[in-house]
CSV table of C-alpha atoms in Angstrom, one decimal:
chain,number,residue,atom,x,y,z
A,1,UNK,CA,133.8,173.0,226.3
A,2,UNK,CA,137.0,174.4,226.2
A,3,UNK,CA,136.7,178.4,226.7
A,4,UNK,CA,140.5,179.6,226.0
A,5,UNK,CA,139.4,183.4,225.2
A,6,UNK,CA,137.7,185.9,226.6
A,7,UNK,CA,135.1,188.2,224.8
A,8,UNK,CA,134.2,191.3,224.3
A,9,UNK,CA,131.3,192.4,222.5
A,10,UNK,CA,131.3,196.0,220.8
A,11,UNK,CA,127.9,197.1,219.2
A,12,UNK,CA,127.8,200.3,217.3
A,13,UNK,CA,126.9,202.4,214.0
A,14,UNK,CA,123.8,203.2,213.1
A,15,UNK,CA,122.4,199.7,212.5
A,16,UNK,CA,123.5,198.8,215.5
A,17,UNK,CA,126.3,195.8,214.7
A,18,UNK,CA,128.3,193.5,216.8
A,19,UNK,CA,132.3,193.6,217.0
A,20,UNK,CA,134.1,190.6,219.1
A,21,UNK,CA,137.4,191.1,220.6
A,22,UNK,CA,138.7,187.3,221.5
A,23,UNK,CA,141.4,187.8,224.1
A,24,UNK,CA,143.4,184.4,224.1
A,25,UNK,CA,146.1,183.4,226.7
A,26,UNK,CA,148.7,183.6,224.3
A,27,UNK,CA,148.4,187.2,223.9
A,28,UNK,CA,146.6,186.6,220.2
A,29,UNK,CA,143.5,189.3,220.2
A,30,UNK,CA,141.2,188.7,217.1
A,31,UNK,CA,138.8,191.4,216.5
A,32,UNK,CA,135.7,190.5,214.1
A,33,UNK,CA,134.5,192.8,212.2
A,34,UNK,CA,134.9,196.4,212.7
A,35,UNK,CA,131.6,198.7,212.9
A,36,UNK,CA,131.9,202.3,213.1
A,37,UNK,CA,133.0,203.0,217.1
A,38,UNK,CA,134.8,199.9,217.6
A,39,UNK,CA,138.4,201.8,217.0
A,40,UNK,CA,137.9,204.5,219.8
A,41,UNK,CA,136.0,201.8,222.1
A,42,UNK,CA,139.1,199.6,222.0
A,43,UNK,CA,141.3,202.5,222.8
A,44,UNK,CA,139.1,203.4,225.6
A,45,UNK,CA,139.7,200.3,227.7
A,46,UNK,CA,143.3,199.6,226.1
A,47,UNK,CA,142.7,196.9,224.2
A,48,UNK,CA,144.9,195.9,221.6
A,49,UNK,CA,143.8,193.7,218.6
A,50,UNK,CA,146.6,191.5,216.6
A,51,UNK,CA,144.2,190.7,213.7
A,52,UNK,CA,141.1,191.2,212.4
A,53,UNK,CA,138.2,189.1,210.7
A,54,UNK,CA,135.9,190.6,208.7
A,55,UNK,CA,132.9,188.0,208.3
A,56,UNK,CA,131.7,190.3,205.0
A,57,UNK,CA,132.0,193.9,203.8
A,58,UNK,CA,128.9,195.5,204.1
A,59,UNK,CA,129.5,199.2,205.1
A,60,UNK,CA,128.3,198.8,208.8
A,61,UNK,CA,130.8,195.8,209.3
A,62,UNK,CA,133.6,197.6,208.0
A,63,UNK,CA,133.5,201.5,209.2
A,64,UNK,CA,136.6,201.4,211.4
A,65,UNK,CA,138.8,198.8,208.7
A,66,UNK,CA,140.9,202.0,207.8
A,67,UNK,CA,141.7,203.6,211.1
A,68,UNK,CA,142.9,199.4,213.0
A,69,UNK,CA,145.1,198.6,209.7
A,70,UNK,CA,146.6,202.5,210.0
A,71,UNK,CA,147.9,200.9,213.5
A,72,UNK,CA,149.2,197.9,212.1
A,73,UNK,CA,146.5,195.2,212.4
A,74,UNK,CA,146.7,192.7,209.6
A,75,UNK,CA,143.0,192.1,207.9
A,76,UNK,CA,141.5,188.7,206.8
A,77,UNK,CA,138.4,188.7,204.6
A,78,UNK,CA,137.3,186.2,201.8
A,79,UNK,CA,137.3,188.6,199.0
A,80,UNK,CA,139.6,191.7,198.0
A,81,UNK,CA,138.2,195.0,198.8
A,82,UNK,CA,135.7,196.7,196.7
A,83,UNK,CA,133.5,199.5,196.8
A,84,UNK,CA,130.8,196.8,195.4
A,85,UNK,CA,131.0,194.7,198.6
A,86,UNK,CA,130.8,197.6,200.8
A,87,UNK,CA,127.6,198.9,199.1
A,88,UNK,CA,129.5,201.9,198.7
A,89,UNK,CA,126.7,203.6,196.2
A,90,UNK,CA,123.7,202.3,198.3
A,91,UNK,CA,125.4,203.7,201.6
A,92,UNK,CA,125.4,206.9,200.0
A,93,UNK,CA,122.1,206.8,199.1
A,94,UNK,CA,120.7,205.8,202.5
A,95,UNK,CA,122.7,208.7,203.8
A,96,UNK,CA,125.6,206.2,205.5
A,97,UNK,CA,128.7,207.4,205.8
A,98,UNK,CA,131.4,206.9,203.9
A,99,UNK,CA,133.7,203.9,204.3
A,100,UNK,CA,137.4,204.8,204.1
A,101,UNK,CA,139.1,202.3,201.5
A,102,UNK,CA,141.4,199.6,202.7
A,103,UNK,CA,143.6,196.8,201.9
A,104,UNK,CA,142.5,192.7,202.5
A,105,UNK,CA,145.6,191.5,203.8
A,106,UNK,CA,144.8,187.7,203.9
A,107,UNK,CA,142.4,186.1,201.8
A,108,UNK,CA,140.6,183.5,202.8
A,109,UNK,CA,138.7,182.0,199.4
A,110,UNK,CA,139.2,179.0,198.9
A,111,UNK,CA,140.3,178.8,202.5
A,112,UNK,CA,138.3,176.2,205.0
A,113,UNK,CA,141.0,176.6,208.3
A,114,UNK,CA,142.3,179.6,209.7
A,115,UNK,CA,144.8,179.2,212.6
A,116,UNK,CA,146.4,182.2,214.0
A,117,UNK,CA,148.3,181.6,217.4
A,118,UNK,CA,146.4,179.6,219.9
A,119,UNK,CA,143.1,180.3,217.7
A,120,UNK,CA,142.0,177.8,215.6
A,121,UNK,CA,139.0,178.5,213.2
A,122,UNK,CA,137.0,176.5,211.0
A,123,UNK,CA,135.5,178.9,207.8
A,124,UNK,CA,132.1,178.1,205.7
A,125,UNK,CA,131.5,180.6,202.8
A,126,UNK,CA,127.7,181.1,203.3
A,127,UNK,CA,126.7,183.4,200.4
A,128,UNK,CA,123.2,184.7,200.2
A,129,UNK,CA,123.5,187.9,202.4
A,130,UNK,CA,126.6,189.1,201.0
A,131,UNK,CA,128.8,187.3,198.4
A,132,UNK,CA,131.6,187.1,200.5
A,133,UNK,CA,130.0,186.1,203.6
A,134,UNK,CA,132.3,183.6,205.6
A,135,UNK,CA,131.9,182.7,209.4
A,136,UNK,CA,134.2,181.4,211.9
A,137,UNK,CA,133.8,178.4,214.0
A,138,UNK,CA,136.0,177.7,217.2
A,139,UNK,CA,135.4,174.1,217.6
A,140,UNK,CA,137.4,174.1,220.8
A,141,UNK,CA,134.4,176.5,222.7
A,142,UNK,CA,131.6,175.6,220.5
A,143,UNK,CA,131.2,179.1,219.5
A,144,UNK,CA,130.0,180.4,215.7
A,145,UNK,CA,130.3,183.9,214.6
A,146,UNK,CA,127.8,184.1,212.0
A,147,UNK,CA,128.0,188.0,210.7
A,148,UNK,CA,124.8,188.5,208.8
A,149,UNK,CA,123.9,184.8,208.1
A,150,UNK,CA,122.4,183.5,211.1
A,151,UNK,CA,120.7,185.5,213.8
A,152,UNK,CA,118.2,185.1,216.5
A,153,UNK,CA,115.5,183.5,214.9
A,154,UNK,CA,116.0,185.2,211.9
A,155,UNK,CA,118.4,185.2,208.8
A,156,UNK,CA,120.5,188.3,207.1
A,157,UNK,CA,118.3,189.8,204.5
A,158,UNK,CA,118.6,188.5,201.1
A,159,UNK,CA,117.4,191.3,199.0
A,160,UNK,CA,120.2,193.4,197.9
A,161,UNK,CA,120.7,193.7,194.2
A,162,UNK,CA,124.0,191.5,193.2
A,163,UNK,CA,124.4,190.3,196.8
A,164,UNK,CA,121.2,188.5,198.2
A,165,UNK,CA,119.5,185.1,197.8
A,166,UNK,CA,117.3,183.5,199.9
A,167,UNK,CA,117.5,180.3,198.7
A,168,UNK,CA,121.2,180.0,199.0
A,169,UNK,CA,121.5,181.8,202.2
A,170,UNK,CA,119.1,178.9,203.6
A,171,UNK,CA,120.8,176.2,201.5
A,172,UNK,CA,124.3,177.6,203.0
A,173,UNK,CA,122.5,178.0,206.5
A,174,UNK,CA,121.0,174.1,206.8
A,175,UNK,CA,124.9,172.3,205.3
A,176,UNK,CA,127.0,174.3,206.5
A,177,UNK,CA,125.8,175.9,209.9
A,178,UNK,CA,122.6,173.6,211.1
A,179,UNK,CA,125.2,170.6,210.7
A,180,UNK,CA,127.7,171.9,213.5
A,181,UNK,CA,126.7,171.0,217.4
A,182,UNK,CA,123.4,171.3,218.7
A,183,UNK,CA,125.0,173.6,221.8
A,184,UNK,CA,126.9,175.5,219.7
A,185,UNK,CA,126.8,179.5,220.7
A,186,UNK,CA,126.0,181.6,217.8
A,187,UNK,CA,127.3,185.1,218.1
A,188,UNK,CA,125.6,187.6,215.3
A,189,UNK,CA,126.5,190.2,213.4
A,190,UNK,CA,123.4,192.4,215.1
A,191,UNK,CA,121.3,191.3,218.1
A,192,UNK,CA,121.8,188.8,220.8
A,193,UNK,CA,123.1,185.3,220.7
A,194,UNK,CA,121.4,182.2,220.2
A,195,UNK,CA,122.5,178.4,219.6
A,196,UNK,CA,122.3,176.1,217.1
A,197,UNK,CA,119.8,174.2,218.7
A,198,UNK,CA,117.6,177.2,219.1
A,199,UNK,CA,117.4,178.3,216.2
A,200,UNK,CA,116.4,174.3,214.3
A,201,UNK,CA,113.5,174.5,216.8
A,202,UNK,CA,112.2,178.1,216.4
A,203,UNK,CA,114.0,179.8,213.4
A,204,UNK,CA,110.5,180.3,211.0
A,205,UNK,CA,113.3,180.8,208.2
A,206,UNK,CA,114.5,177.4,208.9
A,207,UNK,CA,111.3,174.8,209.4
């Protein structure tokens, strides 16, 4: 296993989710996702990130979007912004805060490689959770950042109107993610890692 990054994990917002900084040695710094916090917390301990990754746009993943593009870092998502994807009208309703629009700068539909600088990626589009749910593989460390498709034995809910499926999130889960190395390290959206292996022996979503 070739570890050519270091990480950094934010957790924040109410819900309590996971930001990654990946510090590679070519001076590329590739944020994922962006919960509320994550903006001030980077400036805190003078981190600078060169791109972000947005794994979907739930409101919780995506608090802090607005105030990292206003300093000039580029955004890479699967689908263009909308206030759909955020759960803009639900937020409200649960009495979330508001998420300050922004643009997609990169779009990565259709897209199954991302390599930015020394970073090389492989993307799945996992629906089920989110429509727009993509996560990130970096063969190179065996590492998986899953956003809110695969956690600790457990899987991202699946029952948000227009947005969740159970039986596609597992279907996307078992081809697309159960199928990469047994010691690959998942890192989640919320909670703690896991591996791959793990989670085919005691995920109860997954038997």
């Amino acid at each position: 296993m070739n570890q050519d990054y270091t990480l950094d994990l934010y957790t924040g917002g109410l819900v309590e989710t996971n930001g990654y900084l990946l510090a590679f040695n070519d001076g590329t710094n590739i944020l994922i996702d962006a919960p509320e916090g994550v903006s001030s917390w980077l400036q805190k301990k003078n981190l600078h990130p060169t791109h972000l990754l947005l794994t979907h746009q739930h409101y919780d993943h995506v608090m802090d979007v607005a105030a990292l593009q206003a300093l000039g870092v580029p955004v890479y998502a699967h689908s263009p912004y909308s206030t759909f994807l955020t759960l803009e009208t639900m937020a409200r309703a649960w009495g979330m805060p508001q998420v300050s629009p922004y643009q997609i700068d990169h779009l990565l539909a259709e897209q199954s490689e991302l390599v930015i600088g020394e970073a090389h990626f492989a993307l799945a589009h996992v629906p089920g959770h989110s429509p727009d749910s993509v996560t990130f593989y970096h063969e190179s460390s065996s590492s998986l950042f899953s956003g809110d498709t695969l956690f600790q034995q457990s899987i991202g809910r699946a029952d948000i109107p227009g947005h969740g499926d159970p039986r596609l999130l597992i279907a996307g889960i078992r081809q697309k993610l159960l199928t990469l190395p047994a010691t690959t390290t998942v890192y989640p959206g919320h909670g703690a890692s896991t591996t791959i292996q793990s989670e085919m022996q005691r995920n109860p979503y997954l038997r």
